[in-house]
């Protein structure tokens, strides 16, 4: 039990409860409707999907964002009679890239943020350029791969079905805004971000119109159990000395160190997926204790998830959700866009970290 990082478990738990309230109140439907009202062409629709998924994933766990938005994207594509595959691939790629921006963007960033002690604001300021420019690259790459789809300049006309009431979401949205502000002020307030997340979850349970049991039911308890078990396995491996060879790897805070982190992340994220890989890397990173390399691990492990279908959990969530609607996204279909964007975003990540690191 001592091996379990309960700070990470509690942070995930708090975020899941807040997300469940926002989802139940229709907040995500509101964001989708208002933003997509600007999507008058297929290129604009692509851009909206990329930035909604990317920015949403930065402040909410990306797995939850793609789970919520995938059916919305499929519904839109059905109404405009367009192939949903390019837009779903764009959603996957941008959600991974956008989630690299903040500590709360994805589980591996939570691990890194809590282990490194880097503040929420510093983390975001360093990786914001990587995520923002990466989202622009996503649009360019998807348009390049699916040139025929986006050569159609037809004006799109469709109407989203309003599935929300503004008065229902006042409490959850206000608490969510306070949560984000709390993340930024965490260093000043001297409060761990896991405590801030749990405080927000408590306020949601107290003031939301939904029954606590309904909100808690939406928590992904299997994922929390998976993390706890993962901590125990890696802790045991480290305790028995099986990680000694890994800890002996010479890793320095320089250009070679940045390249090593990105190279290892690209390979290992496809073998283990990026969350288990990050847990495995934590002991090594703690011995080096370099802020630049911590940020490099956050950026590289997240961006590497775009290379293949199995690189990140968000990829599998979208592909499995789409399959329920009869939409197939094969390994090579995804790989064409994913590997190009991964290479380009890796170059971008290294350059940005060399400049701001």
GROMACS .gro file of C-alpha atoms in nm:
model
  357
    1UNK     CA    1   0.000   0.000   0.000
    2UNK     CA    2   0.294   0.234   0.068
    3UNK     CA    3   0.382   0.212  -0.302
    4UNK     CA    4   0.051   0.370  -0.409
    5UNK     CA    5   0.069   0.741  -0.491
    6UNK     CA    6  -0.262   0.846  -0.337
    7UNK     CA    7  -0.211   1.208  -0.449
    8UNK     CA    8  -0.255   1.094  -0.810
    9UNK     CA    9  -0.553   0.870  -0.721
   10UNK     CA   10  -0.725   1.157  -0.536
   11UNK     CA   11  -0.656   1.405  -0.817
   12UNK     CA   12  -0.813   1.169  -1.071
   13UNK     CA   13  -1.109   1.103  -0.839
   14UNK     CA   14  -1.176   1.473  -0.788
   15UNK     CA   15  -1.156   1.549  -1.159
   16UNK     CA   16  -1.389   1.259  -1.244
   17UNK     CA   17  -1.659   1.385  -1.008
   18UNK     CA   18  -1.637   1.740  -1.147
   19UNK     CA   19  -1.651   1.606  -1.505
   20UNK     CA   20  -1.952   1.386  -1.426
   21UNK     CA   21  -2.145   1.692  -1.300
   22UNK     CA   22  -2.052   1.902  -1.604
   23UNK     CA   23  -2.157   1.616  -1.832
   24UNK     CA   24  -2.490   1.565  -1.654
   25UNK     CA   25  -2.567   1.937  -1.671
   26UNK     CA   26  -2.510   1.947  -2.048
   27UNK     CA   27  -2.203   2.172  -2.033
   28UNK     CA   28  -2.022   1.980  -2.306
   29UNK     CA   29  -2.326   1.995  -2.535
   30UNK     CA   30  -2.338   2.372  -2.483
   31UNK     CA   31  -1.970   2.413  -2.574
   32UNK     CA   32  -2.011   2.192  -2.881
   33UNK     CA   33  -2.321   2.376  -3.004
   34UNK     CA   34  -2.186   2.728  -2.958
   35UNK     CA   35  -1.846   2.654  -3.108
   36UNK     CA   36  -1.969   2.445  -3.400
   37UNK     CA   37  -2.213   2.721  -3.497
   38UNK     CA   38  -1.905   2.887  -3.652
   39UNK     CA   39  -1.820   2.578  -3.862
   40UNK     CA   40  -1.959   2.679  -4.201
   41UNK     CA   41  -1.710   2.473  -4.406
   42UNK     CA   42  -1.539   2.137  -4.359
   43UNK     CA   43  -1.207   2.306  -4.285
   44UNK     CA   44  -1.371   2.521  -4.017
   45UNK     CA   45  -1.542   2.214  -3.875
   46UNK     CA   46  -1.204   2.039  -3.858
   47UNK     CA   47  -1.049   2.342  -3.685
   48UNK     CA   48  -1.334   2.361  -3.433
   49UNK     CA   49  -1.303   1.992  -3.350
   50UNK     CA   50  -0.925   2.022  -3.308
   51UNK     CA   51  -0.940   2.322  -3.076
   52UNK     CA   52  -1.243   2.203  -2.875
   53UNK     CA   53  -1.076   1.864  -2.818
   54UNK     CA   54  -0.732   2.013  -2.755
   55UNK     CA   55  -0.826   2.294  -2.517
   56UNK     CA   56  -1.090   2.081  -2.344
   57UNK     CA   57  -0.832   1.808  -2.285
   58UNK     CA   58  -0.591   2.059  -2.132
   59UNK     CA   59  -0.821   2.135  -1.838
   60UNK     CA   60  -1.016   1.811  -1.817
   61UNK     CA   61  -0.874   1.461  -1.846
   62UNK     CA   62  -0.844   1.386  -2.220
   63UNK     CA   63  -0.995   1.037  -2.188
   64UNK     CA   64  -1.319   1.191  -2.058
   65UNK     CA   65  -1.322   1.461  -2.327
   66UNK     CA   66  -1.298   1.216  -2.618
   67UNK     CA   67  -1.554   0.986  -2.460
   68UNK     CA   68  -1.805   1.273  -2.450
   69UNK     CA   69  -1.727   1.437  -2.786
   70UNK     CA   70  -1.695   1.128  -3.010
   71UNK     CA   71  -2.074   1.068  -3.039
   72UNK     CA   72  -2.126   1.442  -3.104
   73UNK     CA   73  -1.874   1.440  -3.392
   74UNK     CA   74  -2.028   1.126  -3.543
   75UNK     CA   75  -2.375   1.287  -3.522
   76UNK     CA   76  -2.253   1.604  -3.698
   77UNK     CA   77  -2.085   1.407  -3.976
   78UNK     CA   78  -2.403   1.205  -4.025
   79UNK     CA   79  -2.607   1.522  -4.071
   80UNK     CA   80  -2.370   1.672  -4.328
   81UNK     CA   81  -2.323   1.330  -4.493
   82UNK     CA   82  -1.947   1.342  -4.455
   83UNK     CA   83  -1.686   1.074  -4.376
   84UNK     CA   84  -1.634   1.093  -3.996
   85UNK     CA   85  -1.292   0.921  -3.999
   86UNK     CA   86  -1.075   1.231  -4.065
   87UNK     CA   87  -1.256   1.425  -3.792
   88UNK     CA   88  -1.231   1.141  -3.540
   89UNK     CA   89  -0.859   1.100  -3.610
   90UNK     CA   90  -0.818   1.477  -3.569
   91UNK     CA   91  -1.003   1.453  -3.237
   92UNK     CA   92  -0.765   1.183  -3.112
   93UNK     CA   93  -0.450   1.364  -3.224
   94UNK     CA   94  -0.555   1.704  -3.088
   95UNK     CA   95  -0.681   1.568  -2.756
   96UNK     CA   96  -0.342   1.405  -2.694
   97UNK     CA   97  -0.151   1.715  -2.802
   98UNK     CA   98  -0.376   1.952  -2.607
   99UNK     CA   99  -0.354   1.739  -2.295
  100UNK     CA  100   0.024   1.784  -2.289
  101UNK     CA  101  -0.032   2.147  -2.192
  102UNK     CA  102  -0.128   2.106  -1.827
  103UNK     CA  103  -0.086   1.875  -1.528
  104UNK     CA  104  -0.457   1.787  -1.538
  105UNK     CA  105  -0.459   1.707  -1.911
  106UNK     CA  106  -0.389   1.336  -1.877
  107UNK     CA  107  -0.291   1.076  -1.614
  108UNK     CA  108   0.080   1.071  -1.703
  109UNK     CA  109   0.103   1.450  -1.661
  110UNK     CA  110  -0.063   1.418  -1.320
  111UNK     CA  111   0.205   1.167  -1.220
  112UNK     CA  112   0.481   1.393  -1.347
  113UNK     CA  113   0.336   1.712  -1.198
  114UNK     CA  114   0.293   1.561  -0.852
  115UNK     CA  115   0.632   1.384  -0.856
  116UNK     CA  116   0.833   1.678  -0.988
  117UNK     CA  117   0.679   1.954  -0.777
  118UNK     CA  118   0.650   2.183  -1.082
  119UNK     CA  119   0.368   2.435  -1.032
  120UNK     CA  120   0.057   2.421  -1.249
  121UNK     CA  121   0.136   2.762  -1.402
  122UNK     CA  122   0.503   2.686  -1.479
  123UNK     CA  123   0.406   2.353  -1.634
  124UNK     CA  124   0.149   2.521  -1.859
  125UNK     CA  125   0.373   2.813  -1.962
  126UNK     CA  126   0.648   2.575  -2.075
  127UNK     CA  127   0.427   2.337  -2.273
  128UNK     CA  128   0.163   2.581  -2.404
  129UNK     CA  129   0.364   2.654  -2.724
  130UNK     CA  130   0.402   2.280  -2.794
  131UNK     CA  131   0.027   2.218  -2.760
  132UNK     CA  132  -0.092   2.526  -2.949
  133UNK     CA  133   0.146   2.485  -3.243
  134UNK     CA  134   0.082   2.110  -3.232
  135UNK     CA  135  -0.291   2.170  -3.282
  136UNK     CA  136  -0.215   2.383  -3.587
  137UNK     CA  137   0.004   2.100  -3.718
  138UNK     CA  138  -0.284   1.857  -3.660
  139UNK     CA  139  -0.511   2.058  -3.888
  140UNK     CA  140  -0.241   2.074  -4.156
  141UNK     CA  141  -0.157   1.701  -4.141
  142UNK     CA  142  -0.520   1.581  -4.148
  143UNK     CA  143  -0.599   1.815  -4.439
  144UNK     CA  144  -0.293   1.682  -4.623
  145UNK     CA  145  -0.382   1.314  -4.572
  146UNK     CA  146  -0.750   1.369  -4.656
  147UNK     CA  147  -0.710   1.626  -4.935
  148UNK     CA  148  -1.018   1.504  -5.123
  149UNK     CA  149  -1.244   1.544  -4.819
  150UNK     CA  150  -1.136   1.904  -4.757
  151UNK     CA  151  -1.127   2.016  -5.120
  152UNK     CA  152  -1.507   2.035  -5.093
  153UNK     CA  153  -1.590   2.401  -5.015
  154UNK     CA  154  -1.964   2.346  -4.977
  155UNK     CA  155  -2.129   2.560  -4.708
  156UNK     CA  156  -2.240   2.336  -4.423
  157UNK     CA  157  -2.586   2.369  -4.273
  158UNK     CA  158  -2.688   2.170  -3.969
  159UNK     CA  159  -2.846   2.231  -3.633
  160UNK     CA  160  -2.735   2.087  -3.303
  161UNK     CA  161  -3.009   1.957  -3.074
  162UNK     CA  162  -3.008   2.163  -2.753
  163UNK     CA  163  -2.971   1.910  -2.473
  164UNK     CA  164  -2.906   2.143  -2.181
  165UNK     CA  165  -3.055   2.413  -1.959
  166UNK     CA  166  -2.831   2.703  -1.866
  167UNK     CA  167  -2.979   2.736  -1.516
  168UNK     CA  168  -2.891   2.372  -1.443
  169UNK     CA  169  -2.519   2.428  -1.489
  170UNK     CA  170  -2.458   2.744  -1.286
  171UNK     CA  171  -2.323   2.560  -0.982
  172UNK     CA  172  -2.105   2.311  -1.171
  173UNK     CA  173  -1.956   2.572  -1.407
  174UNK     CA  174  -1.879   2.818  -1.126
  175UNK     CA  175  -1.710   2.542  -0.924
  176UNK     CA  176  -1.516   2.430  -1.233
  177UNK     CA  177  -1.391   2.787  -1.289
  178UNK     CA  178  -1.288   2.805  -0.922
  179UNK     CA  179  -1.111   2.472  -0.966
  180UNK     CA  180  -0.901   2.602  -1.257
  181UNK     CA  181  -0.821   2.923  -1.066
  182UNK     CA  182  -0.726   2.709  -0.766
  183UNK     CA  183  -0.484   2.509  -0.982
  184UNK     CA  184  -0.307   2.828  -1.088
  185UNK     CA  185  -0.296   2.964  -0.731
  186UNK     CA  186  -0.200   2.631  -0.575
  187UNK     CA  187   0.162   2.735  -0.520
  188UNK     CA  188   0.061   3.062  -0.356
  189UNK     CA  189  -0.202   2.895  -0.138
  190UNK     CA  190   0.044   2.615  -0.056
  191UNK     CA  191  -0.217   2.353  -0.143
  192UNK     CA  192  -0.149   2.035  -0.343
  193UNK     CA  193  -0.357   2.017  -0.661
  194UNK     CA  194  -0.510   1.688  -0.543
  195UNK     CA  195  -0.655   1.872  -0.240
  196UNK     CA  196  -0.793   2.145  -0.468
  197UNK     CA  197  -0.955   1.882  -0.693
  198UNK     CA  198  -1.112   1.700  -0.396
  199UNK     CA  199  -1.238   2.033  -0.256
  200UNK     CA  200  -1.406   2.109  -0.591
  201UNK     CA  201  -1.557   1.760  -0.599
  202UNK     CA  202  -1.694   1.812  -0.246
  203UNK     CA  203  -1.854   2.144  -0.350
  204UNK     CA  204  -2.005   1.974  -0.655
  205UNK     CA  205  -2.158   1.703  -0.435
  206UNK     CA  206  -2.292   1.965  -0.192
  207UNK     CA  207  -2.436   2.218  -0.438
  208UNK     CA  208  -2.512   2.023  -0.757
  209UNK     CA  209  -2.877   1.938  -0.825
  210UNK     CA  210  -2.773   1.577  -0.889
  211UNK     CA  211  -2.775   1.311  -0.621
  212UNK     CA  212  -2.426   1.228  -0.489
  213UNK     CA  213  -2.480   0.861  -0.577
  214UNK     CA  214  -2.543   0.954  -0.942
  215UNK     CA  215  -2.220   1.154  -0.964
  216UNK     CA  216  -2.009   0.896  -0.783
  217UNK     CA  217  -2.151   0.622  -1.007
  218UNK     CA  218  -1.986   0.796  -1.306
  219UNK     CA  219  -1.638   0.766  -1.152
  220UNK     CA  220  -1.419   0.519  -1.342
  221UNK     CA  221  -1.332   0.301  -1.044
  222UNK     CA  222  -1.165   0.045  -1.271
  223UNK     CA  223  -0.917   0.311  -1.388
  224UNK     CA  224  -0.840   0.412  -1.029
  225UNK     CA  225  -0.786   0.047  -0.936
  226UNK     CA  226  -0.563   0.006  -1.242
  227UNK     CA  227  -0.346   0.297  -1.126
  228UNK     CA  228  -0.322   0.161  -0.773
  229UNK     CA  229  -0.218  -0.182  -0.903
  230UNK     CA  230   0.030  -0.022  -1.143
  231UNK     CA  231   0.195   0.169  -0.857
  232UNK     CA  232   0.222  -0.152  -0.657
  233UNK     CA  233   0.378  -0.349  -0.945
  234UNK     CA  234   0.633  -0.078  -1.031
  235UNK     CA  235   0.707  -0.019  -0.662
  236UNK     CA  236   0.772  -0.389  -0.609
  237UNK     CA  237   0.994  -0.409  -0.917
  238UNK     CA  238   1.192  -0.110  -0.793
  239UNK     CA  239   1.212  -0.249  -0.436
  240UNK     CA  240   1.351  -0.583  -0.553
  241UNK     CA  241   1.621  -0.411  -0.759
  242UNK     CA  242   1.492  -0.499  -1.106
  243UNK     CA  243   1.501  -0.130  -1.197
  244UNK     CA  244   1.866  -0.086  -1.102
  245UNK     CA  245   1.975  -0.116  -1.466
  246UNK     CA  246   1.723   0.152  -1.566
  247UNK     CA  247   1.839   0.385  -1.289
  248UNK     CA  248   2.196   0.341  -1.411
  249UNK     CA  249   2.116   0.501  -1.749
  250UNK     CA  250   2.327   0.819  -1.783
  251UNK     CA  251   2.073   1.096  -1.836
  252UNK     CA  252   2.183   1.460  -1.828
  253UNK     CA  253   2.001   1.790  -1.853
  254UNK     CA  254   2.124   1.871  -2.205
  255UNK     CA  255   2.033   1.827  -2.573
  256UNK     CA  256   2.135   1.460  -2.563
  257UNK     CA  257   1.909   1.408  -2.261
  258UNK     CA  258   1.614   1.565  -2.442
  259UNK     CA  259   1.672   1.343  -2.745
  260UNK     CA  260   1.700   1.034  -2.525
  261UNK     CA  261   1.373   1.106  -2.344
  262UNK     CA  262   1.189   1.161  -2.672
  263UNK     CA  263   1.339   0.853  -2.836
  264UNK     CA  264   1.268   0.622  -2.542
  265UNK     CA  265   0.916   0.762  -2.511
  266UNK     CA  266   0.838   0.697  -2.878
  267UNK     CA  267   0.934   0.330  -2.854
  268UNK     CA  268   0.814   0.244  -2.503
  269UNK     CA  269   0.474   0.419  -2.537
  270UNK     CA  270   0.388   0.179  -2.820
  271UNK     CA  271   0.496  -0.125  -2.615
  272UNK     CA  272   0.354  -0.033  -2.273
  273UNK     CA  273   0.120   0.260  -2.355
  274UNK     CA  274   0.220   0.598  -2.216
  275UNK     CA  275   0.083   0.577  -1.859
  276UNK     CA  276   0.261   0.253  -1.751
  277UNK     CA  277   0.575   0.379  -1.929
  278UNK     CA  278   0.565   0.705  -1.731
  279UNK     CA  279   0.522   0.519  -1.401
  280UNK     CA  280   0.826   0.309  -1.492
  281UNK     CA  281   1.031   0.623  -1.567
  282UNK     CA  282   0.952   0.805  -1.241
  283UNK     CA  283   1.238   0.652  -1.035
  284UNK     CA  284   1.494   0.746  -1.304
  285UNK     CA  285   1.357   1.101  -1.333
  286UNK     CA  286   1.373   1.144  -0.955
  287UNK     CA  287   1.745   1.062  -0.957
  288UNK     CA  288   1.813   1.319  -1.233
  289UNK     CA  289   1.565   1.576  -1.091
  290UNK     CA  290   1.577   1.820  -1.383
  291UNK     CA  291   1.272   2.039  -1.450
  292UNK     CA  292   1.349   2.043  -1.824
  293UNK     CA  293   1.366   1.663  -1.841
  294UNK     CA  294   1.049   1.627  -1.634
  295UNK     CA  295   0.873   1.851  -1.887
  296UNK     CA  296   1.035   1.658  -2.172
  297UNK     CA  297   0.892   1.333  -2.031
  298UNK     CA  298   0.545   1.491  -2.003
  299UNK     CA  299   0.560   1.623  -2.358
  300UNK     CA  300   0.723   1.320  -2.520
  301UNK     CA  301   0.516   1.049  -2.348
  302UNK     CA  302   0.196   1.232  -2.443
  303UNK     CA  303   0.292   1.315  -2.802
  304UNK     CA  304   0.421   0.960  -2.856
  305UNK     CA  305   0.067   0.839  -2.793
  306UNK     CA  306  -0.026   0.972  -3.138
  307UNK     CA  307   0.207   0.738  -3.328
  308UNK     CA  308  -0.016   0.428  -3.322
  309UNK     CA  309  -0.362   0.320  -3.210
  310UNK     CA  310  -0.224   0.153  -2.896
  311UNK     CA  311  -0.006   0.450  -2.796
  312UNK     CA  312  -0.264   0.608  -2.564
  313UNK     CA  313  -0.589   0.521  -2.392
  314UNK     CA  314  -0.774   0.809  -2.564
  315UNK     CA  315  -0.702   0.651  -2.904
  316UNK     CA  316  -0.864   0.322  -2.802
  317UNK     CA  317  -1.164   0.499  -2.646
  318UNK     CA  318  -1.245   0.687  -2.969
  319UNK     CA  319  -1.190   0.385  -3.194
  320UNK     CA  320  -1.405   0.156  -2.977
  321UNK     CA  321  -1.678   0.422  -2.949
  322UNK     CA  322  -1.678   0.472  -3.327
  323UNK     CA  323  -1.695   0.096  -3.383
  324UNK     CA  324  -2.029   0.088  -3.199
  325UNK     CA  325  -2.164   0.316  -3.475
  326UNK     CA  326  -2.021   0.093  -3.749
  327UNK     CA  327  -1.727   0.325  -3.818
  328UNK     CA  328  -1.396   0.142  -3.857
  329UNK     CA  329  -1.056   0.307  -3.807
  330UNK     CA  330  -0.781   0.058  -3.887
  331UNK     CA  331  -0.420   0.054  -3.770
  332UNK     CA  332  -0.276   0.185  -4.097
  333UNK     CA  333  -0.556   0.438  -4.142
  334UNK     CA  334  -0.457   0.596  -3.812
  335UNK     CA  335  -0.082   0.543  -3.857
  336UNK     CA  336  -0.068   0.756  -4.175
  337UNK     CA  337  -0.163   1.072  -3.990
  338UNK     CA  338  -0.032   0.972  -3.648
  339UNK     CA  339   0.331   0.902  -3.733
  340UNK     CA  340   0.371   1.219  -3.942
  341UNK     CA  341   0.227   1.435  -3.664
  342UNK     CA  342   0.431   1.255  -3.397
  343UNK     CA  343   0.760   1.322  -3.578
  344UNK     CA  344   0.671   1.689  -3.643
  345UNK     CA  345   0.548   1.746  -3.287
  346UNK     CA  346   0.861   1.579  -3.142
  347UNK     CA  347   1.079   1.823  -3.336
  348UNK     CA  348   0.860   2.108  -3.210
  349UNK     CA  349   0.878   1.980  -2.851
  350UNK     CA  350   1.259   1.955  -2.853
  351UNK     CA  351   1.299   2.303  -3.003
  352UNK     CA  352   1.055   2.463  -2.757
  353UNK     CA  353   1.212   2.295  -2.452
  354UNK     CA  354   1.560   2.400  -2.566
  355UNK     CA  355   1.439   2.760  -2.589
  356UNK     CA  356   1.226   2.784  -2.273
  357UNK     CA  357   1.380   2.504  -2.066
   0.00000   0.00000   0.00000
